[in-house]
Coordinates of C-alpha atoms and ligand atoms in Angstrom, one line a residue:
X1 CA 0.0 0.0 0.0
X2 CA 1.0 3.6 -0.6
X3 CA 1.7 5.8 2.4
X4 CA 1.8 8.9 0.2
X5 CA 0.9 12.0 2.2
X6 CA 1.0 10.2 5.5
X7 CA 2.9 12.1 8.2
X8 CA 4.8 9.9 10.6
X9 CA 6.9 10.8 13.6
X10 CA 9.5 8.0 14.0
X11 CA 10.9 8.0 17.6
X12 CA 14.3 6.2 18.0
X13 CA 15.6 5.4 21.4
X14 CA 18.7 3.8 22.9
X15 CA 18.7 0.2 22.0
X16 CA 21.0 -1.9 19.8
X17 CA 17.9 -2.4 17.6
X18 CA 18.3 1.3 16.6
X19 CA 20.4 0.3 13.7
X20 CA 17.2 -1.2 12.2
X21 CA 15.6 2.3 12.3
X22 CA 17.7 3.1 9.2
X23 CA 16.0 0.3 7.2
X24 CA 12.6 1.2 8.6
X25 CA 13.1 4.9 7.7
X26 CA 14.0 3.9 4.2
X27 CA 11.0 1.6 3.8
X28 CA 8.6 4.3 5.1
X29 CA 10.1 6.9 2.8
X30 CA 10.0 4.5 -0.2
X31 CA 6.3 3.9 0.6
X32 CA 5.7 7.6 0.2
X33 CA 5.4 8.7 3.9
X34 CA 6.8 12.0 5.3
X35 CA 9.0 10.9 8.2
X36 CA 10.1 13.2 11.0
X37 CA 12.6 11.5 13.2
X38 CA 13.0 12.4 16.9
X39 CA 15.9 10.7 18.7
X40 CA 16.5 10.3 22.4
X41 CA 20.1 11.3 23.2
X42 CA 21.0 7.7 24.2
X43 CA 20.0 6.6 20.6
X44 CA 23.1 8.6 19.4
X45 CA 25.2 5.8 20.9
X46 CA 23.7 3.3 18.5
X47 CA 23.1 5.2 15.2
X48 CA 24.1 8.7 14.0
X49 CA 21.6 11.4 13.4
X50 CA 23.3 12.1 10.1
X51 CA 22.3 8.6 8.8
X52 CA 18.7 9.0 9.8
X53 CA 18.5 12.7 8.6
X54 CA 19.9 11.6 5.2
X55 CA 17.5 8.7 4.9
X56 CA 14.4 10.7 6.1
X57 CA 15.4 13.8 4.0
X58 CA 14.8 16.0 7.1
X59 CA 16.9 17.2 10.0
X60 CA 16.6 14.9 13.0
X61 CA 15.2 16.4 16.1
X62 CA 16.3 15.6 19.6
X63 CA 16.3 18.6 21.9
X64 CA 13.7 21.2 22.8
X65 CA 16.0 23.9 21.7
X66 CA 17.7 23.3 18.3
X67 CA 20.9 25.2 18.8
X68 CA 22.4 28.6 19.9
X69 CA 20.1 30.3 17.3
X70 CA 17.3 29.8 19.8
X71 CA 15.0 27.9 17.4
X72 CA 12.5 26.0 19.5
X73 CA 11.2 22.6 18.5
X74 CA 7.6 22.8 19.4
X75 CA 6.4 19.4 20.7
X76 CA 2.8 20.5 20.5
X77 CA 3.0 21.4 16.8
X78 CA 4.9 18.1 16.2
X79 CA 2.2 16.2 18.0
X80 CA -0.5 17.8 15.9
X81 CA 1.4 17.4 12.6
X82 CA 1.6 13.6 12.7
X83 CA -0.9 11.1 11.5
X84 CA 1.0 8.4 13.4
X85 CA 3.5 8.5 16.2
X86 CA 5.7 5.4 15.9
X87 CA 8.6 4.6 18.3
X88 CA 10.8 1.8 17.0
X89 CA 12.8 0.7 18.9
X90 CA 11.3 1.8 22.3
X91 CA 13.7 1.1 25.2
X92 CA 12.6 0.0 28.7
X93 CA 13.5 3.6 29.8
X94 CA 11.2 5.4 27.3
X95 CA 8.4 2.8 27.9
X96 CA 8.5 3.7 31.6
X97 CA 8.5 7.5 30.8
X98 CA 5.5 7.1 28.5
X99 CA 3.6 5.0 30.9
X100 CA 4.1 7.4 33.8
X101 CA 3.9 10.7 32.0
X102 CA 7.6 11.6 32.6
X103 CA 8.4 14.5 30.3
X104 CA 12.2 15.1 30.3
X105 CA 13.0 15.2 26.6
X106 CA 11.5 16.2 23.2
X107 CA 10.3 12.6 22.4
X108 CA 8.4 12.1 25.7
X109 CA 6.9 15.7 25.5
X110 CA 5.8 15.0 21.9
X111 CA 4.2 11.7 23.1
X112 CA 2.2 13.5 25.7
X113 CA 1.1 16.2 23.1
X114 CA 0.3 13.8 20.3
X115 CA -3.4 13.5 19.4
X116 CA -2.7 10.9 16.7
X117 CA -2.5 7.1 17.3
X118 CA 0.7 5.8 18.8
X119 CA 2.5 2.6 17.8
X120 CA 5.5 1.3 19.8
X121 CA 7.9 -1.5 19.0
X122 CA 9.8 -2.6 22.2
X123 CA 13.3 -4.0 21.9
X124 CA 15.3 -5.3 24.9
X125 CA 17.1 -8.2 26.3
X126 CA 15.1 -11.4 27.3
X127 CA 14.9 -10.9 31.0
X128 CA 14.4 -7.1 30.8
X129 CA 11.4 -7.7 28.4
X130 CA 9.9 -10.3 30.7
X131 CA 10.3 -8.2 33.9
X132 CA 6.9 -7.5 35.4
X133 CA 7.8 -3.7 35.5
X134 CA 8.3 -3.7 31.7
X135 CA 5.2 -5.9 31.0
X136 CA 3.1 -3.7 33.3
X137 CA 4.3 -0.5 31.4
X138 CA 3.5 -2.2 28.1
X139 CA 0.0 -3.1 29.5
X140 CA -0.5 0.5 30.7
X141 CA 0.3 1.9 27.2
X142 CA -2.0 -0.7 25.6
X143 CA -4.8 0.4 28.0
X144 CA -4.1 4.0 26.8
X145 CA -5.0 2.7 23.3
X146 CA -1.4 2.6 22.0
X147 CA -0.8 -0.1 19.5
X148 CA 1.9 -2.5 20.7
X149 CA 4.1 -4.2 18.1
X150 CA 5.2 -7.0 20.4
X151 CA 8.9 -8.0 20.3
X152 CA 9.7 -11.0 18.2
X153 CA 11.6 -14.1 19.4
X154 CA 15.0 -15.1 18.2
X155 CA 18.7 -14.5 18.9
X156 CA 19.3 -11.4 21.0
X157 CA 22.4 -9.1 21.0
X158 CA 23.4 -10.5 24.4
X159 CA 23.7 -14.0 23.0
X160 CA 20.5 -15.1 24.8
X161 CA 17.7 -16.4 22.8
X162 CA 13.9 -15.6 23.3
X163 CA 11.4 -12.7 23.0
X164 CA 12.9 -9.3 22.9
X165 CA 14.0 -8.6 19.3
X166 CA 12.4 -5.5 17.8
X167 CA 9.8 -6.5 15.2
X168 CA 11.6 -6.6 11.8
X169 CA 11.3 -3.3 9.8
X170 CA 9.4 -5.1 7.0
X171 CA 6.8 -6.3 9.5
X172 CA 6.5 -2.9 11.1
X173 CA 6.0 -1.4 7.6
X174 CA 3.1 -3.8 7.0
X175 CA 1.5 -3.0 10.4
X176 CA 1.8 0.7 9.5
X177 CA 0.2 0.0 6.1
X178 CA -2.6 -2.1 7.6
X179 CA -3.2 0.6 10.2
X180 CA -3.8 3.3 7.5
X181 CA -5.8 0.9 5.4
X182 CA -8.0 -0.1 8.3
X183 CA -8.3 3.3 9.9
X184 CA -11.5 4.2 8.4
X185 CA -13.4 0.9 7.8
X186 CA -15.9 1.7 10.7
X187 CA -16.1 5.5 10.1
X188 CA -19.6 6.7 10.7
X189 CA -20.6 3.6 12.8
X190 CA -21.7 3.9 16.4
X191 CA -20.6 1.0 18.6
X192 CA -21.7 0.1 22.1
X193 CA -19.5 -2.1 24.2
X194 CA -20.4 -3.4 27.6
X195 CA -17.4 -4.6 29.5
X196 CA -15.9 -5.6 32.8
X197 CA -17.6 -7.3 35.7
X198 CA -20.7 -6.1 37.6
X199 CA -20.8 -5.7 41.3
X200 CA -24.0 -6.6 43.2
X201 CA -24.1 -5.1 46.6
X202 CA -24.9 -7.1 49.7
X203 CA -24.4 -4.3 52.2
X204 CA -22.4 -1.0 52.1
X205 CA -19.1 -2.9 52.2
X206 CA -19.6 -6.2 50.4
X207 CA -20.6 -7.3 46.9
X208 CA -20.9 -10.3 44.6
X209 CA -18.8 -10.1 41.5
X210 CA -16.4 -12.1 39.2
X211 CA -12.8 -12.1 37.9
X212 CA -13.4 -10.1 34.7
X213 CA -10.7 -7.6 34.2
X214 CA -12.3 -5.7 31.2
X215 CA -9.1 -6.3 29.2
X216 CA -10.9 -7.9 26.2
X217 CA -13.6 -5.3 26.2
X218 CA -11.1 -2.5 26.3
X219 CA -9.1 -4.1 23.5
X220 CA -12.3 -4.2 21.4
X221 CA -13.1 -0.6 22.2
X222 CA -9.6 0.5 21.2
X223 CA -9.8 -1.6 18.0
X224 CA -13.1 0.0 16.9
X225 CA -11.8 3.4 17.8
X226 CA -8.6 3.0 15.7
X227 CA -10.8 1.9 12.8
X228 CA -12.9 5.1 12.9
X229 CA -16.0 4.1 14.9
X230 CA -17.6 6.3 17.5
X231 CA -17.4 4.1 20.6
X232 CA -19.8 4.1 23.6
X233 CA -18.5 2.1 26.5
X234 CA -20.5 1.0 29.5
X235 CA -18.0 -0.4 31.9
X236 CA -18.3 -2.2 35.2
X237 CA -15.6 -1.5 37.8
X238 CA -12.1 -2.2 36.3
X239 CA -8.6 -1.4 37.4
X240 CA -7.3 -0.5 34.0
X241 CA -6.5 3.2 33.1
X242 CA -8.1 3.8 29.7
X243 CA -8.1 7.2 28.0
X244 CA -11.8 7.7 28.7
X245 CA -11.8 11.0 26.7
X246 CA -11.4 9.0 23.5
X247 CA -14.8 7.3 24.1
X248 CA -18.3 8.1 25.3
X249 CA -17.6 6.5 28.6
X250 CA -20.1 5.5 31.3
X251 CA -19.0 3.8 34.6
X252 CA -21.5 1.6 36.2
X253 CA -21.5 -0.9 39.1
X254 CA -24.5 -3.3 39.1
X255 CA -26.2 -5.2 36.3
X256 CA -29.2 -3.0 36.7
X257 CA -27.2 0.2 36.1
X258 CA -25.4 -1.5 33.2
X259 CA -28.8 -2.4 31.6
X260 CA -30.2 1.1 32.1
X261 CA -27.1 2.7 30.5
X262 CA -27.0 0.2 27.6
X263 CA -30.7 0.4 27.0
X264 CA -30.6 4.3 26.8
X265 CA -28.0 4.0 24.0
X266 CA -29.2 0.9 22.2
X267 CA -31.6 2.4 19.6
X268 CA -28.9 4.8 18.2
X269 CA -26.2 2.0 17.8
X270 CA -25.1 0.2 14.7
X271 CA -23.1 -2.5 16.5
X272 CA -23.4 -3.7 20.1
X273 CA -20.7 -5.9 21.7
X274 CA -21.8 -7.5 24.9
X275 CA -18.3 -8.2 26.4
X276 CA -19.3 -7.7 30.1
X277 CA -19.3 -10.5 32.6
X278 CA -22.7 -9.6 34.0
X279 CA -23.6 -11.2 37.4
X280 CA -26.7 -13.4 36.7
X281 CA -28.0 -12.9 40.2
X282 CA -28.1 -10.1 42.8
X283 CA -29.0 -10.2 46.5
X284 CA -32.7 -9.8 46.9
X285 CA -32.1 -7.1 49.5
X286 CA -29.2 -4.8 50.1
X287 CA -28.7 -4.3 53.8
X288 CA -28.5 -0.6 54.8
X289 CA -25.9 -1.3 57.4
X290 CA -23.0 -3.8 57.4
X291 CA -24.2 -7.3 58.0
X292 CA -22.8 -8.4 61.4
X293 CA -21.3 -11.9 62.0
X294 CA -23.3 -14.2 64.3
X295 CA -22.8 -17.8 65.4
X296 CA -25.3 -19.1 62.9
X297 CA -24.7 -19.8 59.2
X298 CA -25.9 -17.2 56.7
X299 CA -28.0 -17.7 53.6
X300 CA -28.4 -15.0 51.1
X301 CA -31.5 -14.8 48.9
X302 CA -30.6 -14.1 45.3
X303 CA -32.9 -12.8 42.6
X304 CA -32.3 -13.0 38.8
X305 CA -30.7 -10.0 37.1
X306 CA -32.0 -8.7 33.8
X307 CA -30.2 -10.4 30.8
X308 CA -28.9 -7.3 29.0
X309 CA -27.9 -9.0 25.8
X310 CA -31.1 -11.0 25.5
X311 CA -33.4 -8.1 26.4
X312 CA -31.8 -5.8 23.9
X313 CA -31.5 -8.7 21.4
X314 CA -35.3 -8.9 21.3
X315 CA -35.4 -5.2 20.3
X316 CA -32.7 -5.5 17.6
X317 CA -33.4 -3.7 14.4
X318 CA -32.4 -5.1 11.0
X319 CA -29.5 -2.8 10.5
X320 CA -28.1 -3.5 14.0
X321 CA -25.5 -6.2 14.7
X322 CA -25.2 -7.8 18.1
X323 CA -22.0 -9.7 19.2
X324 CA -21.9 -11.7 22.4
X325 CA -19.3 -13.6 24.4
X326 CA -19.5 -17.0 26.1
X327 CA -17.1 -18.2 28.7
X328 CA -17.6 -21.9 29.4
X329 CA -15.9 -24.6 31.4
X330 CA -17.6 -27.5 29.6
X331 CA -19.5 -28.2 26.4
X332 CA -18.3 -24.8 25.1
X333 CA -19.3 -25.1 21.5
X334 CA -22.8 -26.4 22.3
X335 CA -23.4 -23.7 25.0
X336 CA -22.1 -20.9 22.8
X337 CA -24.3 -21.9 19.9
X338 CA -27.4 -22.0 22.2
X339 CA -26.6 -18.5 23.5
X340 CA -26.1 -17.3 19.9
X341 CA -29.6 -18.1 18.9
X342 CA -31.3 -17.5 22.3
X343 CA -29.9 -14.0 22.6
X344 CA -30.3 -13.1 18.9
X345 CA -26.6 -12.6 18.4
X346 CA -25.1 -12.3 14.9
X347 CA -21.8 -13.5 16.2
X348 CA -20.7 -15.1 19.4
X349 CA -17.1 -15.4 20.7
X350 CA -16.3 -18.4 22.8
X351 CA -13.5 -18.3 25.3
X352 CA -12.7 -21.6 27.1
X353 CA -11.5 -21.5 30.7
X354 CA -9.6 -24.7 29.9
X355 CA -7.2 -23.3 27.2
X356 CA -3.9 -22.1 28.5
X357 CA -3.3 -18.4 27.6
X358 CA -7.1 -17.7 27.5
X359 CA -9.5 -16.2 30.0
X360 CA -9.9 -13.7 32.7
X361 CA -7.1 -11.3 33.7
X362 CA -4.6 -12.5 31.1
X363 CA -3.2 -10.4 28.3
X364 CA -3.6 -13.1 25.7
X365 CA -6.7 -15.0 24.6
X366 CA -7.7 -17.8 22.3
X367 CA -11.2 -17.7 20.8
X368 CA -13.6 -19.6 18.7
X369 CA -15.9 -17.3 16.7
X370 CA -19.3 -18.5 15.5
X371 CA -21.6 -16.6 13.1
X372 CA -25.3 -17.1 13.0
X373 CA -24.9 -18.0 9.3
X374 CA -23.0 -21.1 10.4
X375 CA -19.5 -19.9 9.6
X376 CA -16.9 -20.4 12.4
X377 CA -13.2 -19.7 12.9
X378 CA -10.7 -20.5 15.6
X379 CA -7.8 -18.3 16.6
X380 CA -4.3 -19.1 18.0
X381 CA -3.3 -17.8 21.4
X382 CA -2.6 -14.1 20.6
X383 CA -2.4 -10.8 22.5
X384 CA -5.9 -9.5 23.3
X385 CA -5.3 -6.5 21.0
X386 CA -4.8 -8.8 18.0
X387 CA -7.8 -11.0 19.0
X388 CA -9.9 -7.7 19.1
X389 CA -9.0 -6.9 15.5
X390 CA -9.7 -10.4 14.5
X391 CA -13.2 -10.1 16.1
X392 CA -13.7 -6.7 14.4
X393 CA -12.8 -8.2 11.1
X394 CA -15.4 -10.9 11.6
X395 CA -18.0 -8.3 12.5
X396 CA -17.2 -6.6 9.2
X397 CA -18.0 -9.9 7.5
X398 CA -21.5 -10.2 8.9
X399 CA -23.9 -10.2 5.9
X400 CA -26.2 -7.2 5.6
X401 CA -29.8 -8.2 5.9
X402 CA -32.4 -6.3 3.9
Ligands
CTP501 N1 -25.1 -11.2 29.3 C1 -25.8 -10.1 29.5 N2 -26.5 -9.9 30.7 C2 -26.6 -10.9 31.6 C3 -25.8 -12.1 31.4 C4 -25.1 -12.2 30.2 O1 -25.7 -9.1 28.7 N3 -27.3 -10.8 32.7 C5 -24.3 -11.4 28.1 C6 -22.8 -11.4 28.3 O2 -22.2 -10.1 28.2 C7 -22.3 -12.3 27.1 C8 -23.5 -13.3 26.9 O3 -24.6 -12.6 27.5 O4 -22.2 -11.6 25.9 C9 -23.3 -14.6 27.6 O5 -23.0 -14.4 28.9 P1 -22.7 -15.7 29.9 O6 -22.4 -15.2 31.2 O7 -21.7 -16.6 29.2 O8 -24.1 -16.5 29.7 P2 -25.3 -16.5 30.6 O9 -26.5 -16.3 29.8 O10 -25.2 -15.7 31.9 O11 -25.4 -18.1 31.0 P3 -24.5 -19.0 32.0 O12 -23.9 -18.0 33.0 O13 -25.5 -19.9 32.6 O14 -23.5 -19.6 31.2

């Protein structure tokens, strides 16, 4: 694909993989993009600004102040100029700065100012990449809606072998091309996503809930957003930090609140994705004061909650598409197919609790997607962001009914 007219900021940070930035710059320029390089000063130890300036046909930027002439490199203008902010390679240090809003160089200031989508390609040694601090920073950036080009496995500069190599420049180019090709395939569509768990209060301090993290729902919200949709999120309590300003975002607690919020929006939506793990039952009564312990056992009377997907499914209009999830511990395919027809879904996504790398709290998932038309596909274990795009691709394939 042609990247003609696309404006890309390419951030280069201190990592041995910085030598690959030269190849990446050349590929982006050859594809027609305008490339503005911003280097961190530690990147100078790995590749010269002269090399990157020559290949990108523009001076490389690195400092706020260009030189003694007093010319100021305006990070806000740079952030507004770009259609895409790509950092390849991103070091552990710059990852940490982005994740925590540390703004001590031109690259991190431009990151905080950028309104365009952000793509990062981490590169580091095996144990550094796997360290929980680095993984948690990657997850934080993903929850901000940044696109992660996960490191590839292979031989590393240290001599160790494993995950940590920056994605090859040719692969990065194709992700950039896919990104621009996909960007607008849901433009003009309104998408509702229910996500996270619900909490059903027992008393002022206790509730019934489940292990849903909201990660899959948020990955879907980000995927739709990056493909041009207007995204309405109704979220149960989660401990992620999404950029809520990018969405029409409504926080709720109970299934009843989630139903009311989703129901208010439903008639305006084109696509509804029911990714929430809604509690099926709630305590019949919520005690006004904390329930005190006694010597006797305690039974709690539970009443059935409204089934949000089924209720809204019965009101679904011809132009609307409904997508559901099923998390099963046994007879997954059979239960998923029953839910598909019972709740009037067009597509249902089955997660199995028994697959390794799939389920609650994890960053990866493995799914089996069933269409009402009878089509079905099964994925590999992949990061939830990739699973989200796969699901969105499947939603695009739902035949239009007239
Ligand atoms: N769902 C919903 N409202 C509920 C229960 C479920 O909107 N009260 C939606 C979920 O968001 C999901 C689908 O229905 O898209 C299936 O949810 P799941 O919990 O797997 O199924 P249930 O119908 O609750 O059946 P069971 O718990 O018995 O498997």
